[in-house]
């Protein structure tokens, strides 16, 4: 909902990593995104400074009427 890509571990889902939301720039971001995600999966840690698109940023959002 903030227009930024999601790169990282899906909150509450063991073993599920996502890389999505790049819109039409996906082809340009693919090499970097692939490397970030591969490094994160192998080390079981995603450096938040290298990939600010953490999917967990929506985990504690509340919806109001």
mmCIF file with all atom_site columns, C-alpha atoms in Angstrom:
data_model
loop_
_atom_site.group_PDB
_atom_site.id
_atom_site.type_symbol
_atom_site.label_atom_id
_atom_site.label_alt_id
_atom_site.label_comp_id
_atom_site.label_asym_id
_atom_site.label_entity_id
_atom_site.label_seq_id
_atom_site.pdbx_PDB_ins_code
_atom_site.Cartn_x
_atom_site.Cartn_y
_atom_site.Cartn_z
_atom_site.occupancy
_atom_site.B_iso_or_equiv
_atom_site.pdbx_formal_charge
_atom_site.auth_seq_id
_atom_site.auth_comp_id
_atom_site.auth_asym_id
_atom_site.auth_atom_id
_atom_site.pdbx_PDB_model_num
ATOM 1  C CA . UNK A 1 1  ? 0.000   0.000   0.000   1.00 0.00 ? 1  UNK A CA 1
ATOM 2  C CA . UNK A 1 2  ? 3.019   2.335   0.215   1.00 0.00 ? 2  UNK A CA 1
ATOM 3  C CA . UNK A 1 3  ? 4.126   1.709   -3.367  1.00 0.00 ? 3  UNK A CA 1
ATOM 4  C CA . UNK A 1 4  ? 7.489   0.229   -2.369  1.00 0.00 ? 4  UNK A CA 1
ATOM 5  C CA . UNK A 1 5  ? 8.689   -3.273  -3.290  1.00 0.00 ? 5  UNK A CA 1
ATOM 6  C CA . UNK A 1 6  ? 8.589   -6.149  -0.834  1.00 0.00 ? 6  UNK A CA 1
ATOM 7  C CA . UNK A 1 7  ? 11.872  -8.021  -0.413  1.00 0.00 ? 7  UNK A CA 1
ATOM 8  C CA . UNK A 1 8  ? 12.422  -10.389 2.478   1.00 0.00 ? 8  UNK A CA 1
ATOM 9  C CA . UNK A 1 9  ? 10.882  -13.007 4.726   1.00 0.00 ? 9  UNK A CA 1
ATOM 10 C CA . UNK A 1 10 ? 7.093   -13.102 4.845   1.00 0.00 ? 10 UNK A CA 1
ATOM 11 C CA . UNK A 1 11 ? 6.013   -12.436 8.441   1.00 0.00 ? 11 UNK A CA 1
ATOM 12 C CA . UNK A 1 12 ? 4.585   -15.471 10.206  1.00 0.00 ? 12 UNK A CA 1
ATOM 13 C CA . UNK A 1 13 ? 5.474   -17.842 7.343   1.00 0.00 ? 13 UNK A CA 1
ATOM 14 C CA . UNK A 1 14 ? 8.506   -20.037 7.996   1.00 0.00 ? 14 UNK A CA 1
ATOM 15 C CA . UNK A 1 15 ? 10.603  -20.527 4.881   1.00 0.00 ? 15 UNK A CA 1
ATOM 16 C CA . UNK A 1 16 ? 8.625   -18.100 2.702   1.00 0.00 ? 16 UNK A CA 1
ATOM 17 C CA . UNK A 1 17 ? 10.637  -15.271 1.180   1.00 0.00 ? 17 UNK A CA 1
ATOM 18 C CA . UNK A 1 18 ? 9.159   -12.735 -1.245  1.00 0.00 ? 18 UNK A CA 1
ATOM 19 C CA . UNK A 1 19 ? 10.474  -10.353 -3.883  1.00 0.00 ? 19 UNK A CA 1
ATOM 20 C CA . UNK A 1 20 ? 7.594   -8.502  -5.502  1.00 0.00 ? 20 UNK A CA 1
ATOM 21 C CA . UNK A 1 21 ? 6.097   -5.104  -6.167  1.00 0.00 ? 21 UNK A CA 1
ATOM 22 C CA . UNK A 1 22 ? 8.791   -3.729  -8.465  1.00 0.00 ? 22 UNK A CA 1
ATOM 23 C CA . UNK A 1 23 ? 6.166   -2.754  -11.049 1.00 0.00 ? 23 UNK A CA 1
ATOM 24 C CA . UNK A 1 24 ? 7.543   -2.022  -14.507 1.00 0.00 ? 24 UNK A CA 1
ATOM 25 C CA . UNK A 1 25 ? 11.073  -1.599  -13.112 1.00 0.00 ? 25 UNK A CA 1
ATOM 26 C CA . UNK A 1 26 ? 11.267  -5.274  -12.186 1.00 0.00 ? 26 UNK A CA 1
ATOM 27 C CA . UNK A 1 27 ? 13.484  -6.163  -15.124 1.00 0.00 ? 27 UNK A CA 1
ATOM 28 C CA . UNK A 1 28 ? 15.963  -3.495  -14.035 1.00 0.00 ? 28 UNK A CA 1
ATOM 29 C CA . UNK A 1 29 ? 15.899  -4.514  -10.360 1.00 0.00 ? 29 UNK A CA 1
ATOM 30 C CA . UNK A 1 30 ? 16.030  -8.271  -11.018 1.00 0.00 ? 30 UNK A CA 1
ATOM 31 C CA . UNK A 1 31 ? 19.815  -8.796  -10.684 1.00 0.00 ? 31 UNK A CA 1
ATOM 32 C CA . UNK A 1 32 ? 20.099  -6.812  -7.448  1.00 0.00 ? 32 UNK A CA 1
ATOM 33 C CA . UNK A 1 33 ? 16.907  -8.261  -5.989  1.00 0.00 ? 33 UNK A CA 1
ATOM 34 C CA . UNK A 1 34 ? 18.007  -11.790 -6.820  1.00 0.00 ? 34 UNK A CA 1
ATOM 35 C CA . UNK A 1 35 ? 21.387  -11.263 -5.175  1.00 0.00 ? 35 UNK A CA 1
ATOM 36 C CA . UNK A 1 36 ? 19.859  -9.663  -2.058  1.00 0.00 ? 36 UNK A CA 1
ATOM 37 C CA . UNK A 1 37 ? 17.334  -12.458 -1.678  1.00 0.00 ? 37 UNK A CA 1
ATOM 38 C CA . UNK A 1 38 ? 19.892  -15.231 -2.286  1.00 0.00 ? 38 UNK A CA 1
ATOM 39 C CA . UNK A 1 39 ? 22.269  -13.707 0.282   1.00 0.00 ? 39 UNK A CA 1
ATOM 40 C CA . UNK A 1 40 ? 19.431  -13.316 2.770   1.00 0.00 ? 40 UNK A CA 1
ATOM 41 C CA . UNK A 1 41 ? 18.205  -16.884 2.378   1.00 0.00 ? 41 UNK A CA 1
ATOM 42 C CA . UNK A 1 42 ? 21.712  -18.342 2.708   1.00 0.00 ? 42 UNK A CA 1
ATOM 43 C CA . UNK A 1 43 ? 22.534  -16.262 5.786   1.00 0.00 ? 43 UNK A CA 1
ATOM 44 C CA . UNK A 1 44 ? 18.972  -16.356 7.188   1.00 0.00 ? 44 UNK A CA 1
ATOM 45 C CA . UNK A 1 45 ? 19.193  -12.569 7.608   1.00 0.00 ? 45 UNK A CA 1
ATOM 46 C CA . UNK A 1 46 ? 18.341  -9.629  5.386   1.00 0.00 ? 46 UNK A CA 1
ATOM 47 C CA . UNK A 1 47 ? 20.301  -6.475  6.065   1.00 0.00 ? 47 UNK A CA 1
ATOM 48 C CA . UNK A 1 48 ? 17.630  -3.746  6.442   1.00 0.00 ? 48 UNK A CA 1
ATOM 49 C CA . UNK A 1 49 ? 20.035  -1.123  5.095   1.00 0.00 ? 49 UNK A CA 1
ATOM 50 C CA . UNK A 1 50 ? 20.520  -2.986  1.830   1.00 0.00 ? 50 UNK A CA 1
ATOM 51 C CA . UNK A 1 51 ? 16.852  -3.848  1.275   1.00 0.00 ? 51 UNK A CA 1
ATOM 52 C CA . UNK A 1 52 ? 14.420  -1.476  2.987   1.00 0.00 ? 52 UNK A CA 1
ATOM 53 C CA . UNK A 1 53 ? 11.430  -3.277  1.459   1.00 0.00 ? 53 UNK A CA 1
ATOM 54 C CA . UNK A 1 54 ? 10.830  -5.572  4.450   1.00 0.00 ? 54 UNK A CA 1
ATOM 55 C CA . UNK A 1 55 ? 7.382   -7.211  4.136   1.00 0.00 ? 55 UNK A CA 1
ATOM 56 C CA . UNK A 1 56 ? 7.124   -7.112  7.938   1.00 0.00 ? 56 UNK A CA 1
ATOM 57 C CA . UNK A 1 57 ? 6.507   -3.375  7.788   1.00 0.00 ? 57 UNK A CA 1
ATOM 58 C CA . UNK A 1 58 ? 2.808   -4.144  7.266   1.00 0.00 ? 58 UNK A CA 1
ATOM 59 C CA . UNK A 1 59 ? 2.554   -6.803  9.987   1.00 0.00 ? 59 UNK A CA 1
ATOM 60 C CA . UNK A 1 60 ? 1.485   -4.422  12.747  1.00 0.00 ? 60 UNK A CA 1
ATOM 61 C CA . UNK A 1 61 ? -0.765  -2.146  10.737  1.00 0.00 ? 61 UNK A CA 1
ATOM 62 C CA . UNK A 1 62 ? -4.287  -1.661  11.973  1.00 0.00 ? 62 UNK A CA 1
ATOM 63 C CA . UNK A 1 63 ? -7.259  -0.874  9.795   1.00 0.00 ? 63 UNK A CA 1
ATOM 64 C CA . UNK A 1 64 ? -9.704  1.755   10.953  1.00 0.00 ? 64 UNK A CA 1
ATOM 65 C CA . UNK A 1 65 ? -13.163 2.444   9.599   1.00 0.00 ? 65 UNK A CA 1
#
